[in-house]
PDB file of C-alpha atoms in Angstrom:
ATOM      1  CA  VAL L   7     154.580-138.962 -62.159  1.00 95.00           C
ATOM      2  CA  ALA L   8     155.902-136.683 -65.095  1.00 98.00           C
ATOM      3  CA  ASN L   9     159.387-137.443 -63.975  1.00 98.00           C
ATOM      4  CA  TYR L  10     158.692-141.110 -63.966  1.00 98.00           C
ATOM      5  CA  LEU L  11     157.283-140.885 -67.621  1.00 98.00           C
ATOM      6  CA  LEU L  12     160.255-138.993 -68.688  1.00 98.00           C
ATOM      7  CA  LYS L  13     162.528-141.545 -67.370  1.00 98.00           C
ATOM      8  CA  SER L  14     160.628-144.336 -69.274  1.00 98.00           C
ATOM      9  CA  LEU L  15     161.230-142.356 -72.703  1.00 98.00           C
ATOM     10  CA  GLN L  16     164.693-141.996 -71.691  1.00 98.00           C
ATOM     11  CA  GLY L  17     165.036-145.556 -71.006  1.00 98.00           C
ATOM     12  CA  PHE L  18     163.573-146.704 -74.250  1.00 98.00           C
ATOM     13  CA  GLN L  19     165.859-144.201 -76.039  1.00 97.00           C
ATOM     14  CA  SER L  20     168.926-145.667 -74.517  1.00 98.00           C
ATOM     15  CA  LYS L  21     168.044-148.888 -75.939  1.00 98.00           C
ATOM     16  CA  GLY L  22     167.705-147.452 -79.427  1.00 98.00           C
ATOM     17  CA  ILE L  23     163.940-147.596 -79.466  1.00 97.00           C
ATOM     18  CA  PRO L  24     162.077-144.527 -80.727  1.00 95.00           C
ATOM     19  CA  ILE L  25     158.746-143.580 -79.074  1.00 97.00           C
ATOM     20  CA  TYR L  26     156.152-142.047 -81.227  1.00 97.00           C
ATOM     21  CA  ALA L  27     153.759-141.175 -78.408  1.00 98.00           C
ATOM     22  CA  ILE L  28     153.079-141.730 -74.806  1.00 98.00           C
ATOM     23  CA  SER L  29     149.794-141.491 -72.588  1.00 97.00           C
ATOM     24  CA  ILE L  30     149.497-140.585 -69.045  1.00 97.00           C
ATOM     25  CA  GLN L  31     147.159-143.385 -67.598  1.00 97.00           C
ATOM     26  CA  ASN L  32     145.297-146.228 -69.397  1.00 97.00           C
ATOM     27  CA  GLU L  33     141.592-146.078 -68.785  1.00 98.00           C
ATOM     28  CA  PRO L  34     141.559-143.430 -65.997  1.00 98.00           C
ATOM     29  CA  GLU L  35     137.945-143.862 -65.251  1.00 98.00           C
ATOM     30  CA  ASN L  36     138.482-147.529 -64.559  1.00 97.00           C
ATOM     31  CA  SER L  37     138.987-148.854 -60.850  1.00 95.00           C
ATOM     32  CA  ASN L  38     138.968-152.563 -60.542  1.00 95.00           C
ATOM     33  CA  PRO L  39     140.806-154.294 -57.518  1.00 94.00           C
ATOM     34  CA  THR L  40     141.347-157.743 -59.476  1.00 95.00           C
ATOM     35  CA  TYR L  41     143.954-155.989 -61.785  1.00 93.00           C
ATOM     36  CA  PRO L  42     146.056-153.041 -61.785  1.00 94.00           C
ATOM     37  CA  THR L  43     143.930-150.048 -62.521  1.00 95.00           C
ATOM     38  CA  CYS L  44     144.215-146.348 -61.580  1.00 95.00           C
ATOM     39  CA  SER L  45     141.271-143.767 -61.501  1.00 97.00           C
ATOM     40  CA  MET L  46     142.661-140.471 -62.458  1.00 98.00           C
ATOM     41  CA  PRO L  47     140.474-137.310 -62.355  1.00 98.00           C
ATOM     42  CA  VAL L  48     140.668-135.144 -65.550  1.00 98.00           C
ATOM     43  CA  SER L  49     142.447-132.166 -63.645  1.00 98.00           C
ATOM     44  CA  THR L  50     145.014-134.680 -62.515  1.00 98.00           C
ATOM     45  CA  GLU L  51     145.903-135.971 -65.898  1.00 98.00           C
ATOM     46  CA  ALA L  52     145.891-132.500 -67.374  1.00 98.00           C
ATOM     47  CA  GLN L  53     148.423-131.320 -64.704  1.00 98.00           C
ATOM     48  CA  ILE L  54     150.665-134.203 -65.431  1.00 98.00           C
ATOM     49  CA  GLY L  55     150.439-133.735 -69.139  1.00 98.00           C
ATOM     50  CA  LEU L  56     151.379-129.931 -68.891  1.00 98.00           C
ATOM     51  CA  LYS L  57     154.437-130.880 -66.708  1.00 98.00           C
ATOM     52  CA  LEU L  58     155.426-133.908 -68.928  1.00 98.00           C
ATOM     53  CA  ARG L  59     155.135-131.711 -72.045  1.00 98.00           C
ATOM     54  CA  THR L  60     157.583-129.181 -70.484  1.00 98.00           C
ATOM     55  CA  LEU L  61     159.892-131.758 -69.520  1.00 98.00           C
ATOM     56  CA  MET L  62     159.806-133.544 -72.894  1.00 98.00           C
ATOM     57  CA  ASN L  63     160.431-130.409 -74.674  1.00 98.00           C
ATOM     58  CA  SER L  64     163.475-129.574 -72.815  1.00 98.00           C
ATOM     59  CA  ASN L  65     164.922-133.079 -72.948  1.00 98.00           C
ATOM     60  CA  GLY L  66     164.892-133.681 -76.641  1.00 97.00           C
ATOM     61  CA  PHE L  67     161.460-135.371 -76.925  1.00 98.00           C
ATOM     62  CA  GLN L  68     159.859-132.427 -78.632  1.00 97.00           C
ATOM     63  CA  ASN L  69     158.530-134.741 -81.575  1.00 97.00           C
ATOM     64  CA  THR L  70     156.907-137.394 -79.172  1.00 98.00           C
ATOM     65  CA  LYS L  71     153.312-136.812 -78.926  1.00 98.00           C
ATOM     66  CA  ILE L  72     151.170-137.045 -75.594  1.00 98.00           C
ATOM     67  CA  ILE L  73     147.922-138.731 -76.073  1.00 98.00           C
ATOM     68  CA  GLY L  74     144.969-138.400 -73.443  1.00 98.00           C
ATOM     69  CA  TYR L  75     142.006-140.134 -72.331  1.00 98.00           C
ATOM     70  CA  GLU L  76     142.717-143.849 -73.501  1.00 98.00           C
ATOM     71  CA  HIS L  77     139.131-145.090 -72.411  1.00 98.00           C
ATOM     72  CA  ASN L  78     135.871-145.866 -73.975  1.00 98.00           C
ATOM     73  CA  TRP L  79     133.698-144.328 -76.482  1.00 98.00           C
ATOM     74  CA  VAL L  80     130.764-143.826 -74.128  1.00 98.00           C
ATOM     75  CA  ASP L  81     132.413-140.761 -72.357  1.00 98.00           C
ATOM     76  CA  ALA L  82     133.742-139.197 -75.471  1.00 98.00           C
ATOM     77  CA  ALA L  83     131.687-135.935 -74.729  1.00 98.00           C
ATOM     78  CA  ASN L  84     132.950-135.405 -71.335  1.00 98.00           C
ATOM     79  CA  TYR L  85     136.690-136.576 -70.107  1.00 98.00           C
ATOM     80  CA  PRO L  86     138.543-135.922 -73.215  1.00 98.00           C
ATOM     81  CA  VAL L  87     136.895-132.655 -74.065  1.00 98.00           C
ATOM     82  CA  GLN L  88     137.406-131.409 -70.463  1.00 98.00           C
ATOM     83  CA  LEU L  89     141.030-132.506 -70.801  1.00 98.00           C
ATOM     84  CA  MET L  90     141.622-130.421 -73.853  1.00 98.00           C
ATOM     85  CA  GLN L  91     139.973-127.519 -72.215  1.00 98.00           C
ATOM     86  CA  GLN L  92     142.288-127.688 -69.246  1.00 98.00           C
ATOM     87  CA  ALA L  93     145.519-128.889 -71.142  1.00 98.00           C
ATOM     88  CA  GLY L  94     145.042-128.807 -74.833  1.00 98.00           C
ATOM     89  CA  SER L  95     148.683-127.306 -75.299  1.00 98.00           C
ATOM     90  CA  ALA L  96     150.113-130.436 -73.796  1.00 98.00           C
ATOM     91  CA  PHE L  97     148.214-133.019 -75.666  1.00 98.00           C
ATOM     92  CA  ASP L  98     148.390-133.887 -79.304  1.00 98.00           C
ATOM     93  CA  GLY L  99     145.039-135.849 -79.189  1.00 98.00           C
ATOM     94  CA  VAL L 100     143.104-138.600 -77.483  1.00 98.00           C
ATOM     95  CA  SER L 101     142.483-142.495 -77.998  1.00 98.00           C
ATOM     96  CA  PHE L 102     139.458-144.734 -77.519  1.00 98.00           C
ATOM     97  CA  HIS L 103     138.649-148.141 -76.257  1.00 98.00           C
ATOM     98  CA  CYS L 104     135.577-150.222 -77.534  1.00 98.00           C
ATOM     99  CA  TYR L 105     134.309-151.756 -74.369  1.00 96.00           C
ATOM    100  CA  GLN L 106     131.463-149.063 -73.776  1.00 97.00           C
ATOM    101  CA  GLY L 107     129.481-146.906 -75.821  1.00 98.00           C
ATOM    102  CA  SER L 108     129.376-146.904 -79.750  1.00 98.00           C
ATOM    103  CA  VAL L 109     131.960-145.756 -82.368  1.00 98.00           C
ATOM    104  CA  SER L 110     129.665-142.760 -83.442  1.00 98.00           C
ATOM    105  CA  GLU L 111     130.426-141.154 -80.010  1.00 98.00           C
ATOM    106  CA  GLN L 112     134.067-140.364 -81.345  1.00 98.00           C
ATOM    107  CA  ALA L 113     132.410-137.431 -83.291  1.00 98.00           C
ATOM    108  CA  GLU L 114     131.616-135.767 -79.777  1.00 98.00           C
ATOM    109  CA  PHE L 115     134.990-135.204 -79.335  1.00 98.00           C
ATOM    110  CA  THR L 116     136.157-134.505 -82.971  1.00 98.00           C
ATOM    111  CA  SER L 117     133.166-132.033 -83.615  1.00 97.00           C
ATOM    112  CA  GLN L 118     134.583-129.895 -80.785  1.00 98.00           C
ATOM    113  CA  TYR L 119     138.459-130.519 -81.624  1.00 98.00           C
ATOM    114  CA  PRO L 120     138.731-131.272 -85.285  1.00 97.00           C
ATOM    115  CA  ASN L 121     142.338-130.317 -85.248  1.00 97.00           C
ATOM    116  CA  LYS L 122     143.298-132.863 -82.432  1.00 98.00           C
ATOM    117  CA  GLU L 123     144.458-136.354 -83.531  1.00 98.00           C
ATOM    118  CA  VAL L 124     142.355-139.182 -82.501  1.00 98.00           C
ATOM    119  CA  PHE L 125     143.685-142.914 -82.093  1.00 98.00           C
ATOM    120  CA  PHE L 126     141.541-146.227 -81.600  1.00 98.00           C
ATOM    121  CA  THR L 127     143.896-148.184 -79.337  1.00 97.00           C
ATOM    122  CA  GLU L 128     142.072-150.959 -77.820  1.00 97.00           C
ATOM    123  CA  CYS L 129     139.560-153.857 -78.276  1.00 97.00           C
ATOM    124  CA  SER L 130     139.678-157.544 -77.487  1.00 96.00           C
ATOM    125  CA  GLY L 131     138.261-160.670 -79.065  1.00 94.00           C
ATOM    126  CA  THR L 132     136.350-163.017 -76.794  1.00 95.00           C
ATOM    127  CA  LEU L 133     136.781-166.934 -76.839  1.00 96.00           C
ATOM    128  CA  GLY L 134     133.935-168.687 -78.318  1.00 94.00           C
ATOM    129  CA  SER L 135     132.348-165.911 -80.235  1.00 94.00           C
ATOM    130  CA  ASP L 136     131.129-166.279 -83.850  1.00 94.00           C
ATOM    131  CA  TRP L 137     133.742-165.610 -86.585  1.00 95.00           C
ATOM    132  CA  TRP L 138     131.453-164.000 -89.285  1.00 95.00           C
ATOM    133  CA  SER L 139     129.667-161.888 -86.599  1.00 95.00           C
ATOM    134  CA  ASP L 140     132.949-160.673 -85.289  1.00 97.00           C
ATOM    135  CA  ILE L 141     134.314-159.775 -88.586  1.00 97.00           C
ATOM    136  CA  LYS L 142     131.221-157.667 -89.213  1.00 97.00           C
ATOM    137  CA  TRP L 143     131.545-155.833 -86.047  1.00 97.00           C
ATOM    138  CA  TYR L 144     135.243-155.253 -86.265  1.00 98.00           C
ATOM    139  CA  MET L 145     134.908-153.835 -89.709  1.00 98.00           C
ATOM    140  CA  ASP L 146     132.008-151.659 -89.026  1.00 97.00           C
ATOM    141  CA  ASN L 147     133.095-150.347 -85.620  1.00 98.00           C
ATOM    142  CA  LEU L 148     137.004-150.418 -85.781  1.00 98.00           C
ATOM    143  CA  PHE L 149     138.820-150.753 -89.233  1.00 97.00           C
ATOM    144  CA  ILE L 150     136.249-148.822 -91.396  1.00 97.00           C
ATOM    145  CA  GLY L 151     133.998-147.271 -88.664  1.00 97.00           C
ATOM    146  CA  SER L 152     136.639-145.871 -86.192  1.00 98.00           C
ATOM    147  CA  LEU L 153     138.745-144.380 -88.958  1.00 97.00           C
ATOM    148  CA  ASN L 154     135.605-142.808 -90.767  1.00 96.00           C
ATOM    149  CA  TYR L 155     134.809-141.178 -87.353  1.00 97.00           C
ATOM    150  CA  GLY L 156     138.263-139.511 -87.229  1.00 96.00           C
ATOM    151  CA  SER L 157     140.746-142.169 -86.019  1.00 97.00           C
ATOM    152  CA  SER L 158     144.045-142.548 -87.602  1.00 95.00           C
ATOM    153  CA  THR L 159     144.605-146.144 -86.115  1.00 95.00           C
ATOM    154  CA  GLY L 160     142.861-149.153 -85.301  1.00 95.00           C
ATOM    155  CA  LEU L 161     144.552-151.578 -82.709  1.00 95.00           C
ATOM    156  CA  MET L 162     143.827-154.763 -80.917  1.00 96.00           C
ATOM    157  CA  TRP L 163     144.893-155.330 -77.221  1.00 94.00           C
ATOM    158  CA  ASN L 164     146.255-158.977 -77.234  1.00 93.00           C
ATOM    159  CA  LEU L 165     148.573-159.986 -79.891  1.00 95.00           C
ATOM    160  CA  ALA L 166     149.410-163.543 -78.777  1.00 97.00           C
ATOM    161  CA  LEU L 167     147.493-165.792 -76.396  1.00 97.00           C
ATOM    162  CA  ASP L 168     147.000-169.541 -76.108  1.00 96.00           C
ATOM    163  CA  GLY L 169     143.676-171.211 -76.644  1.00 94.00           C
ATOM    164  CA  ASN L 170     142.321-170.584 -73.351  1.00 94.00           C
ATOM    165  CA  GLY L 171     143.222-166.751 -73.284  1.00 95.00           C
ATOM    166  CA  ASN L 172     146.427-167.293 -71.347  1.00 95.00           C
ATOM    167  CA  PRO L 173     148.652-165.822 -69.645  1.00 94.00           C
ATOM    168  CA  ILE L 174     146.188-163.826 -67.588  1.00 92.00           C
ATOM    169  CA  LEU L 175     146.749-162.444 -63.989  1.00 93.00           C
ATOM    170  CA  PRO L 176     145.479-164.985 -61.435  1.00 92.00           C
ATOM    171  CA  GLY L 177     142.289-163.694 -59.764  1.00 92.00           C
ATOM    172  CA  THR L 178     141.188-161.058 -62.078  1.00 93.00           C
ATOM    173  CA  ASN L 179     137.678-160.647 -63.648  1.00 91.00           C
ATOM    174  CA  SER L 180     139.161-158.809 -66.694  1.00 90.00           C
ATOM    175  CA  CYS L 181     138.480-160.776 -69.942  1.00 88.00           C
ATOM    176  CA  GLY L 182     135.181-162.346 -68.762  1.00 83.00           C
ATOM    177  CA  GLY L 183     134.608-165.428 -70.747  1.00 82.00           C
ATOM    178  CA  GLY L 184     138.410-165.320 -71.942  1.00 92.00           C
ATOM    179  CA  CYS L 185     140.104-162.999 -74.296  1.00 95.00           C
ATOM    180  CA  ARG L 186     141.237-164.159 -77.721  1.00 96.00           C
ATOM    181  CA  GLY L 187     144.760-163.033 -79.224  1.00 96.00           C
ATOM    182  CA  VAL L 188     145.145-161.666 -82.590  1.00 97.00           C
ATOM    183  CA  VAL L 189     147.341-164.941 -82.961  1.00 98.00           C
ATOM    184  CA  GLN L 190     146.965-168.284 -80.872  1.00 97.00           C
ATOM    185  CA  ILE L 191     149.830-169.955 -79.808  1.00 97.00           C
ATOM    186  CA  ASN L 192     149.471-173.788 -79.212  1.00 95.00           C
ATOM    187  CA  SER L 193     151.195-175.838 -76.529  1.00 94.00           C
ATOM    188  CA  ASP L 194     153.219-177.660 -79.381  1.00 95.00           C
ATOM    189  CA  GLY L 195     154.754-174.614 -80.485  1.00 94.00           C
ATOM    190  CA  SER L 196     152.362-174.252 -83.647  1.00 97.00           C
ATOM    191  CA  TRP L 197     150.190-171.010 -84.222  1.00 98.00           C
ATOM    192  CA  SER L 198     147.312-169.852 -86.057  1.00 97.00           C
ATOM    193  CA  VAL L 199     145.872-166.551 -86.687  1.00 98.00           C
ATOM    194  CA  ASN L 200     142.063-165.831 -85.719  1.00 97.00           C
ATOM    195  CA  GLN L 201     139.513-163.377 -86.949  1.00 97.00           C
ATOM    196  CA  GLU L 202     141.001-160.209 -85.413  1.00 97.00           C
ATOM    197  CA  TYR L 203     144.100-160.908 -87.758  1.00 97.00           C
ATOM    198  CA  TYR L 204     142.014-161.312 -91.107  1.00 97.00           C
ATOM    199  CA  ALA L 205     139.932-158.029 -90.365  1.00 97.00           C
ATOM    200  CA  MET L 206     142.959-156.130 -89.566  1.00 97.00           C
ATOM    201  CA  ALA L 207     145.049-157.721 -92.624  1.00 96.00           C
ATOM    202  CA  GLN L 208     142.201-156.990 -95.074  1.00 95.00           C
ATOM    203  CA  ALA L 209     141.712-153.220 -94.011  1.00 95.00           C
ATOM    204  CA  SER L 210     145.613-152.792 -93.962  1.00 96.00           C
ATOM    205  CA  LYS L 211     145.876-153.593 -97.593  1.00 95.00           C
ATOM    206  CA  ALA L 212     144.389-150.304 -98.424  1.00 96.00           C
ATOM    207  CA  ILE L 213     146.812-148.087 -96.646  1.00 96.00           C
ATOM    208  CA  LEU L 214     150.246-149.805 -96.689  1.00 96.00           C
ATOM    209  CA  PRO L 215     153.058-147.793 -98.474  1.00 97.00           C
ATOM    210  CA  ARG L 216     152.910-148.197-102.218  1.00 96.00           C
ATOM    211  CA  ASP L 217     156.968-147.398-102.284  1.00 97.00           C
ATOM    212  CA  GLU L 218     159.656-148.631 -99.978  1.00 96.00           C
ATOM    213  CA  GLY L 219     159.867-145.746 -97.521  1.00 95.00           C
ATOM    214  CA  GLY L 220     156.883-144.123 -98.997  1.00 97.00           C
ATOM    215  CA  PRO L 221     153.829-142.626 -96.989  1.00 97.00           C
ATOM    216  CA  TRP L 222     150.937-144.675 -95.429  1.00 96.00           C
ATOM    217  CA  GLY L 223     147.679-144.257 -96.835  1.00 97.00           C
ATOM    218  CA  GLN L 224     145.428-141.260 -95.755  1.00 96.00           C
ATOM    219  CA  ARG L 225     141.414-141.247 -95.300  1.00 96.00           C
ATOM    220  CA  ILE L 226     139.497-139.348 -97.897  1.00 96.00           C
ATOM    221  CA  GLY L 227     135.860-138.819 -98.250  1.00 94.00           C
ATOM    222  CA  VAL L 228     133.339-141.441 -99.420  1.00 94.00           C
ATOM    223  CA  SER L 229     129.645-142.051 -99.918  1.00 93.00           C
ATOM    224  CA  VAL L 230     127.413-144.683-100.459  1.00 94.00           C
ATOM    225  CA  GLY L 231     123.893-144.191-102.258  1.00 92.00           C
ATOM    226  CA  GLY L 232     121.047-146.201-103.447  1.00 92.00           C
ATOM    227  CA  SER L 233     118.501-148.663-102.078  1.00 92.00           C
ATOM    228  CA  LEU L 234     121.083-151.013-100.782  1.00 92.00           C
ATOM    229  CA  SER L 235     123.541-148.537 -99.335  1.00 94.00           C
ATOM    230  CA  TRP L 236     122.769-149.998 -95.857  1.00 95.00           C
ATOM    231  CA  ALA L 237     124.419-153.171 -96.893  1.00 96.00           C
ATOM    232  CA  LEU L 238     127.744-151.669 -97.616  1.00 97.00           C
ATOM    233  CA  GLN L 239     130.184-150.204 -95.290  1.00 97.00           C
ATOM    234  CA  VAL L 240     132.978-148.467 -97.077  1.00 97.00           C
ATOM    235  CA  GLY L 241     136.226-146.797 -96.011  1.00 97.00           C
ATOM    236  CA  ALA L 242     138.393-144.985 -98.765  1.00 97.00           C
ATOM    237  CA  TYR L 243     142.062-143.850 -98.827  1.00 97.00           C
ATOM    238  CA  VAL L 244     144.810-142.179-100.831  1.00 97.00           C
ATOM    239  CA  THR L 245     148.512-143.347-100.617  1.00 98.00           C
ATOM    240  CA  GLY L 246     150.998-140.929-101.868  1.00 97.00           C
ATOM    241  CA  ARG L 247     154.326-141.846-103.760  1.00 97.00           C
ATOM    242  CA  VAL L 248     157.949-141.129-103.286  1.00 97.00           C
ATOM    243  CA  LEU L 249     158.211-139.728-106.684  1.00 96.00           C
ATOM    244  CA  SER L 250     155.897-136.888-107.444  1.00 92.00           C
ATOM    245  CA  THR L 251     155.407-138.219-110.963  1.00 95.00           C
ATOM    246  CA  ASP L 252     154.168-141.555-110.064  1.00 97.00           C
ATOM    247  CA  TRP L 253     150.463-141.734-109.787  1.00 97.00           C
ATOM    248  CA  GLU L 254     148.812-142.096-106.487  1.00 97.00           C
ATOM    249  CA  ARG L 255     146.898-145.212-105.298  1.00 97.00           C
ATOM    250  CA  TYR L 256     143.311-144.985-104.198  1.00 96.00           C
ATOM    251  CA  SER L 257     141.836-147.645-102.185  1.00 96.00           C
ATOM    252  CA  ILE L 258     138.387-148.620-101.025  1.00 96.00           C
ATOM    253  CA  VAL L 259     137.591-151.318 -98.020  1.00 98.00           C
ATOM    254  CA  VAL L 260     134.085-152.570 -98.271  1.00 98.00           C
ATOM    255  CA  LEU L 261     132.078-154.654 -96.104  1.00 98.00           C
ATOM    256  CA  ASN L 262     129.131-156.316 -97.360  1.00 97.00           C
ATOM    257  CA  TRP L 263     127.134-157.537 -94.415  1.00 95.00           C
ATOM    258  CA  ASP L 264     123.978-158.688 -96.095  1.00 94.00           C
ATOM    259  CA  ASP L 265     123.929-162.282 -95.064  1.00 92.00           C
ATOM    260  CA  SER L 266     120.106-162.092 -94.646  1.00 86.00           C
ATOM    261  CA  ALA L 267     120.575-164.594 -91.979  1.00 70.00           C
ATOM    262  CA  SER L 268     117.438-164.512 -89.700  1.00 72.00           C
ATOM    263  CA  THR L 269     117.794-168.135 -89.197  1.00 71.00           C
ATOM    264  CA  THR L 270     120.081-169.434 -92.195  1.00 81.00           C
ATOM    265  CA  TRP L 271     123.103-168.245 -93.914  1.00 86.00           C
ATOM    266  CA  ASN L 272     121.748-166.597 -97.023  1.00 90.00           C
ATOM    267  CA  PRO L 273     124.509-164.332 -98.411  1.00 93.00           C
ATOM    268  CA  GLN L 274     123.421-161.642-100.975  1.00 94.00           C
ATOM    269  CA  PRO L 275     125.985-160.192-103.189  1.00 95.00           C
ATOM    270  CA  VAL L 276     125.594-156.257-103.949  1.00 96.00           C
ATOM    271  CA  GLU L 277     126.209-154.877-107.343  1.00 94.00           C
ATOM    272  CA  ALA L 278     127.544-151.298-107.198  1.00 93.00           C
ATOM    273  CA  THR L 279     128.954-148.466-109.551  1.00 91.00           C
ATOM    274  CA  ILE L 280     131.902-146.890-108.328  1.00 91.00           C
ATOM    275  CA  GLU L 281     132.317-143.266-109.035  1.00 90.00           C
ATOM    276  CA  PHE L 282     135.620-141.485-108.874  1.00 90.00           C
ATOM    277  CA  ARG L 283     136.239-137.801-109.065  1.00 85.00           C
ATOM    278  CA  GLY L 284     132.794-137.217-110.306  1.00 78.00           C
ATOM    279  CA  MET L 285     133.209-139.751-113.178  1.00 74.00           C
ATOM    280  CA  GLN L 286     131.497-143.168-113.413  1.00 64.00           C
ATOM    281  CA  ALA L 287     133.779-146.161-113.514  1.00 59.00           C
ATOM    282  CA  SER L 288     134.023-148.165-116.812  1.00 61.00           C
ATOM    283  CA  ALA L 289     132.326-150.957-114.994  1.00 68.00           C
ATOM    284  CA  THR L 290     130.173-152.105-112.141  1.00 85.00           C
ATOM    285  CA  TYR L 291     131.549-154.486-109.260  1.00 93.00           C
ATOM    286  CA  THR L 292     129.715-157.014-107.382  1.00 96.00           C
ATOM    287  CA  PHE L 293     130.805-157.211-103.766  1.00 97.00           C
ATOM    288  CA  PRO L 294     130.288-160.785-102.180  1.00 97.00           C
ATOM    289  CA  VAL L 295     129.449-160.874 -98.532  1.00 97.00           C
ATOM    290  CA  GLY L 296     132.338-160.389 -96.733  1.00 97.00           C
ATOM    291  CA  VAL L 297     135.163-157.790 -96.862  1.00 98.00           C
ATOM    292  CA  THR L 298     136.704-156.512-100.347  1.00 97.00           C
ATOM    293  CA  THR L 299     139.615-154.192-100.720  1.00 97.00           C
ATOM    294  CA  LEU L 300     140.030-152.672-104.164  1.00 96.00           C
ATOM    295  CA  TRP L 301     142.624-150.095-105.479  1.00 95.00           C
ATOM    296  CA  TRP L 302     143.393-148.161-108.619  1.00 94.00           C
ATOM    297  CA  TYR L 303     145.893-145.258-109.645  1.00 94.00           C
ATOM    298  CA  ALA L 304     145.299-142.002-110.736  1.00 93.00           C
ATOM    299  CA  PRO L 305     147.354-138.615-111.057  1.00 93.00           C
ATOM    300  CA  ALA L 306     147.522-136.418-108.001  1.00 89.00           C
ATOM    301  CA  ASN L 307     144.858-133.518-107.908  1.00 79.00           C
TER     302      ASN L 307
END
């Protein structure tokens, strides 16, 4: 298996495609006969990882990362932790999926291995679900939540599907009810974007490089206080500059999910004071229900 994975890296390299990272097995605790899956014990993934790391280092792939686990939050305290115990020298980090468990369980891993990288790499929309409910869930769990629990990425599974969730492997029970792509491709060749696109795009505004060739944004600490703190979910980021003399960009992504909608839509804006470096901002900001991205510039510390 390790030799096969090395050959896959070499194949991409021969086509001029650089590979940032590779994983050993997608969802190693998933065994489903209706589509291609493969159960893989921790010990097996550990052995393959150690062998692959040696092969990669001796074949010019020293800078390509190996990412372990690639499965749901629900087992964050077990499989990925055991993987690091058995083969931590081979793996740069682990990645998580959204289909079981809760995002807070990422902390079960990061609390034990704070220096290992964490990625969030898979979730899928479902056909027929509510647009605003999806936006709230995605921001709270993926594009704000997962990053606040240590992830450096937030990815969706299906980039483009038609309105029926196709193409899909005949006979599979994956995507029960139908998966929805980030983009919907229609039979006439037209296309449209779904709620997954809007959630990702809004969050991405905070971390895109400010300068051509410049660095991506990095997560920084943030806290929310006051009687309405429950209504706001916040992620904060700083984006460096190419020139050290240029001020850095600081950004916040804010979800106000107070729709007060027990039976009807009743959005409640939340007025908040933004404090930065211990100093109160010159004005308050009223966050409407939805997702807001704000940014400003300041000298680096």
